[in-house]
Short mmCIF file of C-alpha atoms in Angstrom, two decimals:
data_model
loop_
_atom_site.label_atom_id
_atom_site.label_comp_id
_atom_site.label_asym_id
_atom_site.label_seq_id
_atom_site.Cartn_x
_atom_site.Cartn_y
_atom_site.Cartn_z
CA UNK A 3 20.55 171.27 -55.85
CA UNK A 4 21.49 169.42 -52.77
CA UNK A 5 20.99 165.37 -52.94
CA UNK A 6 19.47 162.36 -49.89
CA UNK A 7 21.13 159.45 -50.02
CA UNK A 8 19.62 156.27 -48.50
CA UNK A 9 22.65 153.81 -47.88
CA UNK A 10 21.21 150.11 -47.08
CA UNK A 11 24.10 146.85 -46.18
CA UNK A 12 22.90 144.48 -48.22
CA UNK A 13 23.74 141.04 -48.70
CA UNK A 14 23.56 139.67 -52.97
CA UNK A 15 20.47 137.86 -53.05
CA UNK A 16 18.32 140.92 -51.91
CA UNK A 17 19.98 143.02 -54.34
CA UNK A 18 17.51 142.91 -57.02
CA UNK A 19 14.62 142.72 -54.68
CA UNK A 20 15.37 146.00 -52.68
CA UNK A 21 16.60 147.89 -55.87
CA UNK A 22 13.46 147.73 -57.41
CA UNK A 23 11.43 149.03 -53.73
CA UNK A 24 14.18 151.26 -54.15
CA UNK A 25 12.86 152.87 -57.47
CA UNK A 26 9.41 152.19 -56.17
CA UNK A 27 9.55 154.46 -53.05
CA UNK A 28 10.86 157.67 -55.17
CA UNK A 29 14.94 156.79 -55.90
CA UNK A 30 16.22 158.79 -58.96
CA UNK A 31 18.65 156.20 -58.87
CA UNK A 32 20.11 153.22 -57.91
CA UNK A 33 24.06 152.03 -57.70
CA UNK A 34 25.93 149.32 -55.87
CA UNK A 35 29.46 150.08 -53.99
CA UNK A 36 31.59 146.98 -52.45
CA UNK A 37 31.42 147.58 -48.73
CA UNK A 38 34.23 145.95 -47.50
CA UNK A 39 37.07 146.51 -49.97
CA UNK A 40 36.86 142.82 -52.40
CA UNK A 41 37.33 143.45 -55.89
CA UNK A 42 35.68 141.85 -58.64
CA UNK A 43 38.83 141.41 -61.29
CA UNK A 44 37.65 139.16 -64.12
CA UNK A 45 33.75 138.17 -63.69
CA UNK A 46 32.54 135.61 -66.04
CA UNK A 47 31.28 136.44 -69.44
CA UNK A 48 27.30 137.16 -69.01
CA UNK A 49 27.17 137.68 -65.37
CA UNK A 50 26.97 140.51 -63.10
CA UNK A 51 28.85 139.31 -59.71
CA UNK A 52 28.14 141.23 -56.24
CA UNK A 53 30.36 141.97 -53.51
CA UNK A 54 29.46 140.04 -50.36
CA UNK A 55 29.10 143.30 -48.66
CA UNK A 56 27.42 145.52 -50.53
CA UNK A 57 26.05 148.91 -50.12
CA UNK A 58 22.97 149.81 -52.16
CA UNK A 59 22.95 153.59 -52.77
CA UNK A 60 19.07 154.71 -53.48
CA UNK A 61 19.82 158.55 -54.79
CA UNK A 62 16.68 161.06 -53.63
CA UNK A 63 16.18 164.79 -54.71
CA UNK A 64 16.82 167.27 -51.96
CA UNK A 65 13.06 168.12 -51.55
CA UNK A 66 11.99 164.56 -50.64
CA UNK A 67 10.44 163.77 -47.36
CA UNK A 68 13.44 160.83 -46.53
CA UNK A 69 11.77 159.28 -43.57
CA UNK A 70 8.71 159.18 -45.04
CA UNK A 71 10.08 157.17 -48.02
CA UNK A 72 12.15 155.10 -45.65
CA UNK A 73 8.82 154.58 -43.66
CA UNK A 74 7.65 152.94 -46.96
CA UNK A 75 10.58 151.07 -48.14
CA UNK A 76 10.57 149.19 -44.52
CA UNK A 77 6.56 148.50 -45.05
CA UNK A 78 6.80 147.50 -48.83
CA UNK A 79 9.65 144.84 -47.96
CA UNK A 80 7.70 143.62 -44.87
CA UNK A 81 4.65 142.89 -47.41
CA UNK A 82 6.53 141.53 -49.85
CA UNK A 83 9.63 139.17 -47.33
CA UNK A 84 7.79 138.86 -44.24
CA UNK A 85 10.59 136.08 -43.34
CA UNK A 86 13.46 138.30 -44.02
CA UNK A 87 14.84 140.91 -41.86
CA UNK A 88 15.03 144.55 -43.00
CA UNK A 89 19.17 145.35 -43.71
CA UNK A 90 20.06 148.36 -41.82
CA UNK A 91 20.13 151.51 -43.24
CA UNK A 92 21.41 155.31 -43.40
CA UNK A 93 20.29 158.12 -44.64
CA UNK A 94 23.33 160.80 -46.00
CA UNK A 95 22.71 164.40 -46.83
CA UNK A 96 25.12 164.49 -50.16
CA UNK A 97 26.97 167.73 -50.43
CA UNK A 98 26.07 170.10 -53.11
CA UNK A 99 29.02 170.80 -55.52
CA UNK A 100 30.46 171.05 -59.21
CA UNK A 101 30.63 167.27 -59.54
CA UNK A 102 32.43 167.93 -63.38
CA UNK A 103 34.86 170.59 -62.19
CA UNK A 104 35.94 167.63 -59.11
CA UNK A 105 36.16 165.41 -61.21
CA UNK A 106 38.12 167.60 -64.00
CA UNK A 107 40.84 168.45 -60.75
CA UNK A 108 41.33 165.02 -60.19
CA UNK A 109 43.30 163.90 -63.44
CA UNK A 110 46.75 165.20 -64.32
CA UNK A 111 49.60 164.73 -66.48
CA UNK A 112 51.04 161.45 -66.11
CA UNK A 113 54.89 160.95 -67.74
CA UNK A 114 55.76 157.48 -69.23
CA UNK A 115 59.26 156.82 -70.08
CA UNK A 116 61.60 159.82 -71.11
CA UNK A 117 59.50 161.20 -73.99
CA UNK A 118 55.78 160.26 -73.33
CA UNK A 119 52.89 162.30 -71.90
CA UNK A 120 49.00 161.89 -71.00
CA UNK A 121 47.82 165.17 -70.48
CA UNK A 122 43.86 165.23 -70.47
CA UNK A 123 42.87 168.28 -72.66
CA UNK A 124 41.79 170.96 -70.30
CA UNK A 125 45.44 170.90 -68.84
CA UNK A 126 48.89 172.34 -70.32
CA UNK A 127 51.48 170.04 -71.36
CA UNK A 128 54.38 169.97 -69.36
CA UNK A 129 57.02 169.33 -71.65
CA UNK A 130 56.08 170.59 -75.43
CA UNK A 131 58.98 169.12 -77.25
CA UNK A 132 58.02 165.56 -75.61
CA UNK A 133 55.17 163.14 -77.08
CA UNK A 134 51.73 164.61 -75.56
CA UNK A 135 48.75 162.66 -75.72
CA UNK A 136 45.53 164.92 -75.22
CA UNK A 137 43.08 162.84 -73.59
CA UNK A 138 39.46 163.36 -72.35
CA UNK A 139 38.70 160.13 -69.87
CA UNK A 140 35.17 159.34 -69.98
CA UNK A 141 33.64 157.31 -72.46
CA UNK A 142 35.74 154.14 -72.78
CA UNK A 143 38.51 152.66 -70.11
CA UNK A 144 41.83 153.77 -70.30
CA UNK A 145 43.43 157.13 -69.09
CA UNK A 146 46.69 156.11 -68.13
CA UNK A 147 46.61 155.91 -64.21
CA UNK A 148 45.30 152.43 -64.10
CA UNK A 149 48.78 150.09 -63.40
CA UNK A 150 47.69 148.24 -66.46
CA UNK A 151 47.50 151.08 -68.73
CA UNK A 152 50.73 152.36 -67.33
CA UNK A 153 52.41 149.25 -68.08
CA UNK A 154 51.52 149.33 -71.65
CA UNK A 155 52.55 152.81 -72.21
CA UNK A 156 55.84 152.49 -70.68
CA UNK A 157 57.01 149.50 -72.66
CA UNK A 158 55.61 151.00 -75.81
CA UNK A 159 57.68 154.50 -74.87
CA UNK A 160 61.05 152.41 -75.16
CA UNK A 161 60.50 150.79 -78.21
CA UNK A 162 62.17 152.03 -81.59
CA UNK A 163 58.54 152.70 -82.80
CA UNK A 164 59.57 154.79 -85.82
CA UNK A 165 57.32 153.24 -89.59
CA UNK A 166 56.52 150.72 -87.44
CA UNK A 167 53.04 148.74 -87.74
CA UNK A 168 51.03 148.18 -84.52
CA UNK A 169 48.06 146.63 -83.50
CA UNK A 170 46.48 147.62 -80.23
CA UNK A 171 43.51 144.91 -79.36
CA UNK A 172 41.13 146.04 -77.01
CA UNK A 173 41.32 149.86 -77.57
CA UNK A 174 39.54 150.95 -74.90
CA UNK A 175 39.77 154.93 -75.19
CA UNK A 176 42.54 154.04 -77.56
CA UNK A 177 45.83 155.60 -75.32
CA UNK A 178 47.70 153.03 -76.58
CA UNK A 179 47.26 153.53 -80.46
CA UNK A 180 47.67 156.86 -80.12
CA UNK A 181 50.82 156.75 -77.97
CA UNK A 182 52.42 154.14 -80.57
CA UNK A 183 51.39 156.85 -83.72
CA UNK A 184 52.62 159.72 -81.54
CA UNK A 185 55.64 158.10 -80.96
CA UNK A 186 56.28 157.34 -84.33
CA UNK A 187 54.76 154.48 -85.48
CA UNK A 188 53.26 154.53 -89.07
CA UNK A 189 50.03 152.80 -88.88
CA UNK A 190 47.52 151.58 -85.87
CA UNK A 191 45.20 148.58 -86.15
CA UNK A 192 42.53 149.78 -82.91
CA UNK A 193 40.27 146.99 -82.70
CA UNK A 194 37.52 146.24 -80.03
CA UNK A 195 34.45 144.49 -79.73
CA UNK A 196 32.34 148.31 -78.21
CA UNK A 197 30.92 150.35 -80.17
CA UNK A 198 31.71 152.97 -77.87
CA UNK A 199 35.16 152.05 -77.38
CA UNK A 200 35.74 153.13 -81.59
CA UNK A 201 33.88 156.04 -80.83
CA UNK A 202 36.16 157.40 -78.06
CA UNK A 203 38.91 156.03 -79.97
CA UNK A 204 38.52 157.89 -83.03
CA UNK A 205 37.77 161.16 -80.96
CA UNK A 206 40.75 160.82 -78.73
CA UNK A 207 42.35 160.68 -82.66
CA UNK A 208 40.97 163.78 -83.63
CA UNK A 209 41.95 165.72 -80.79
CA UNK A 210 45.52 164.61 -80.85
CA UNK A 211 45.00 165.83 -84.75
CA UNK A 212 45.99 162.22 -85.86
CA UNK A 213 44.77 161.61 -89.56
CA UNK A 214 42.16 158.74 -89.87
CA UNK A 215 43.73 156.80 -92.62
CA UNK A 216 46.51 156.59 -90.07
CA UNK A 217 44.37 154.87 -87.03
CA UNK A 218 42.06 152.46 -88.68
CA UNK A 219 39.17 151.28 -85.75
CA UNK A 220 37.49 147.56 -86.42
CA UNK A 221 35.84 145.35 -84.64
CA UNK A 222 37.72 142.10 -84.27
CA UNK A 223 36.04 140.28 -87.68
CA UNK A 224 36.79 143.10 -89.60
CA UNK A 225 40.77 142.97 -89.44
CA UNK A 226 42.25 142.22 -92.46
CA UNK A 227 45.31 139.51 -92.75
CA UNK A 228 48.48 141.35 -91.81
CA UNK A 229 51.68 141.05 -89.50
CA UNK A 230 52.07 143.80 -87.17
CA UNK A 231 55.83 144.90 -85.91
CA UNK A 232 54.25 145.44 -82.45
CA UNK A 233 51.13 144.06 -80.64
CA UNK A 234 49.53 145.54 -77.49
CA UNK A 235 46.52 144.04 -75.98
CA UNK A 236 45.51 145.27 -72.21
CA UNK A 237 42.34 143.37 -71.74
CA UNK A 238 41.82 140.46 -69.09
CA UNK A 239 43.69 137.16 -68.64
CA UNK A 240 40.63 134.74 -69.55
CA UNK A 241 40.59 136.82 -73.01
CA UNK A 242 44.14 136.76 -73.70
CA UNK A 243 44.38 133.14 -73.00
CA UNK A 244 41.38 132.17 -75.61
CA UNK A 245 42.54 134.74 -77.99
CA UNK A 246 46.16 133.57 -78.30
CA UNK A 247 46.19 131.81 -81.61
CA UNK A 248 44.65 135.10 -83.01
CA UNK A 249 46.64 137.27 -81.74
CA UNK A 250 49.81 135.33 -82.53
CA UNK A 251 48.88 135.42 -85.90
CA UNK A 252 48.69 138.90 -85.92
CA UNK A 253 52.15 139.28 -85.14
CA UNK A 254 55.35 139.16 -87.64
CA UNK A 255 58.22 136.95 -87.44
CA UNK A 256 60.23 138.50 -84.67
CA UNK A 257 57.91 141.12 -84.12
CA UNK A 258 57.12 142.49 -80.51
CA UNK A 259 54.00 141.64 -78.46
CA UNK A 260 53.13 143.11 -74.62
CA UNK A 261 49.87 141.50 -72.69
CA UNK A 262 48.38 143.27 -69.74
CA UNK A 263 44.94 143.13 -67.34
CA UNK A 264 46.65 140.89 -65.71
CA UNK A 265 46.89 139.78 -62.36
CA UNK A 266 50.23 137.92 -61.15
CA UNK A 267 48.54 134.82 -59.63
CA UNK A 268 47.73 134.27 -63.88
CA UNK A 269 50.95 134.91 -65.01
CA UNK A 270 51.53 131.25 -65.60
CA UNK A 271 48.13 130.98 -67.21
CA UNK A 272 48.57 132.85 -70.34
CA UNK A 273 52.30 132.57 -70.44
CA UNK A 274 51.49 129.07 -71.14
CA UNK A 275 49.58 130.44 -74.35
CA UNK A 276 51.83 131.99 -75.94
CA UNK A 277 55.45 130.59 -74.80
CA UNK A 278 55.46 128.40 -77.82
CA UNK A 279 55.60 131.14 -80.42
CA UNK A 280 57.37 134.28 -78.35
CA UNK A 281 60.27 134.08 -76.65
CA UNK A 282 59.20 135.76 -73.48
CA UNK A 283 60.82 138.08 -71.30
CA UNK A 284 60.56 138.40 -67.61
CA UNK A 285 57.28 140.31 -66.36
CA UNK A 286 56.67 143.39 -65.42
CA UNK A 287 54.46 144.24 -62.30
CA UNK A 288 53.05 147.25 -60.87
CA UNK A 289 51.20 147.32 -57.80
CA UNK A 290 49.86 143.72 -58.14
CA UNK A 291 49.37 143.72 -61.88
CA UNK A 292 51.64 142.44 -64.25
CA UNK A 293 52.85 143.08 -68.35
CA UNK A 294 54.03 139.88 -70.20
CA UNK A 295 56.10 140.96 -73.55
CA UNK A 296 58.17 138.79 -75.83
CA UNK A 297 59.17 138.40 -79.40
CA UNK A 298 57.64 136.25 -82.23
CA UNK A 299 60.27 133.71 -83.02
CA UNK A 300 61.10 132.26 -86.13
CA UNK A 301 58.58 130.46 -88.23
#
């Protein structure tokens, strides 16, 4: 089934306005896209920041008359904003294709360190004797080719990991927990605030045949009191910051601890948190995200 897309350059405040029209006028959906390459790193809790440029995407099945519907989008805004101007607008014929197999091509194994792999599952592994981490992306963030993610996994791929305890905060899809048991580690603390984040967790478990009472999944006020060996946490620098008392505590006496989701402008930032009770090592960057790491001193 082939797709019409109607593209309109909007600016923020009509967002809500012409989305709804949008819907109005026949769209099977709606989605935003930042027209002119500004990212939105860290928006505040609550809120739901636009682009200045932004394209609204109204999505239209193949069989729809698109002028006629365009006809009526342009008459329903007049009626409602006669003192605003129309944004312009495109129509796109969307091509028609196997949007899971594309998507399937795009990931690949990705090697961390000398004995770490993320291989999603419908892929071999290129080196069976390493560590391979099966992983189907999807559900919750984390696959491995975000800088971030790399980061993590390539410090935790040169640690001694063996009986070791670790915490990963912020699971995500939980790469990181997994990579730490795989790797040798004895027991994973996954904790997140999403529901869905546990979920694709504790599958991502299961298909890298990882026994449950080995990878325990909480949300943050159900960890019990403990003191990890290692500590990973790749969230977002405003979290990190606020959460640094709890994650200290989290963390034995010279036990290790790695922050990412980063950016390097807020190095500084949460360094400040935590320099009191790690003895921090220089920072690792990758593109322009950075991984802070250190050791708990002595208490």
């Amino acid at each position: 089934m082939s797709w019409l897309q109607m593209r309109l350059d909007i600016e923020p405040a009509q967002a809500s306005q012409l989305e709804d029209l949008l819907l109005e006028v026949g769209a099977v959906s709606v989605t935003y896209q930042d027209a002119a390459d500004q990212p939105i790193f860290e928006p505040d809790l609550g809120t739901t920041p636009l682009w200045q440029q932004t394209h609204l995407l109204g999505l239209f099945s193949g069989d729809t008359d698109i002028d006629a519907a365009l006809t009526e989008l342009q008459l329903l805004f007049a009626a409602h904003y006669p003192d605003q101007a129309f944004p312009p607008a495109k129509v796109e014929i969307l091509e028609d294709k196997d949007w899971e197999r594309a998507w399937m091509e795009h990931f690949h194994p990705i090697q961390f360190g000398q004995r770490l792999w993320v291989c999603p599952s419908w892929k071999e592994v290129p080196d069976p004797s390493a560590a391979n981490l099966m992983l189907d992306p999807g559900l919750a963030f984390g696959t491995g080719s975000h800088p971030t993610t790399a980061l993590c996994l390539e410090w935790l791929a040169g640690l001694d990991l063996q009986d070791k305890v670790v915490v990963d905060y912020g699971c995500g899809s939980g790469i990181l927990g997994i990579a730490a048991l795989l790797l040798g580690a004895k027991q994973v603390y996954a904790i997140d605030i999403d529901p869905q984040a546990l979920e694709a967790t504790r599958d991502n478990a299961e298909r890298n045949q990882i026994a449950s009472s080995r990878l325990l999944t909480l949300y943050p006020e159900q960890v019990p009191e403990l003191h990890a060996d290692v500590l990973v946490a790749n969230i977002l620098a405003g979290p990190l910051t606020s959460l640094a008392p709890t994650l200290t505590a989290l963390v034995a006496e010279h036990g290790q601890l790695a922050l990412s989701g980063l950016l390097s402008h807020q190095r500084e930032q949460v360094e400040a948190a935590y320099c009191q009770d790690f003895q921090l090592s220089p920072a690792a960057s990758k593109e322009d995200w950075i991984r802070i790491q250190g050791i708990r001193k002595s208490q």
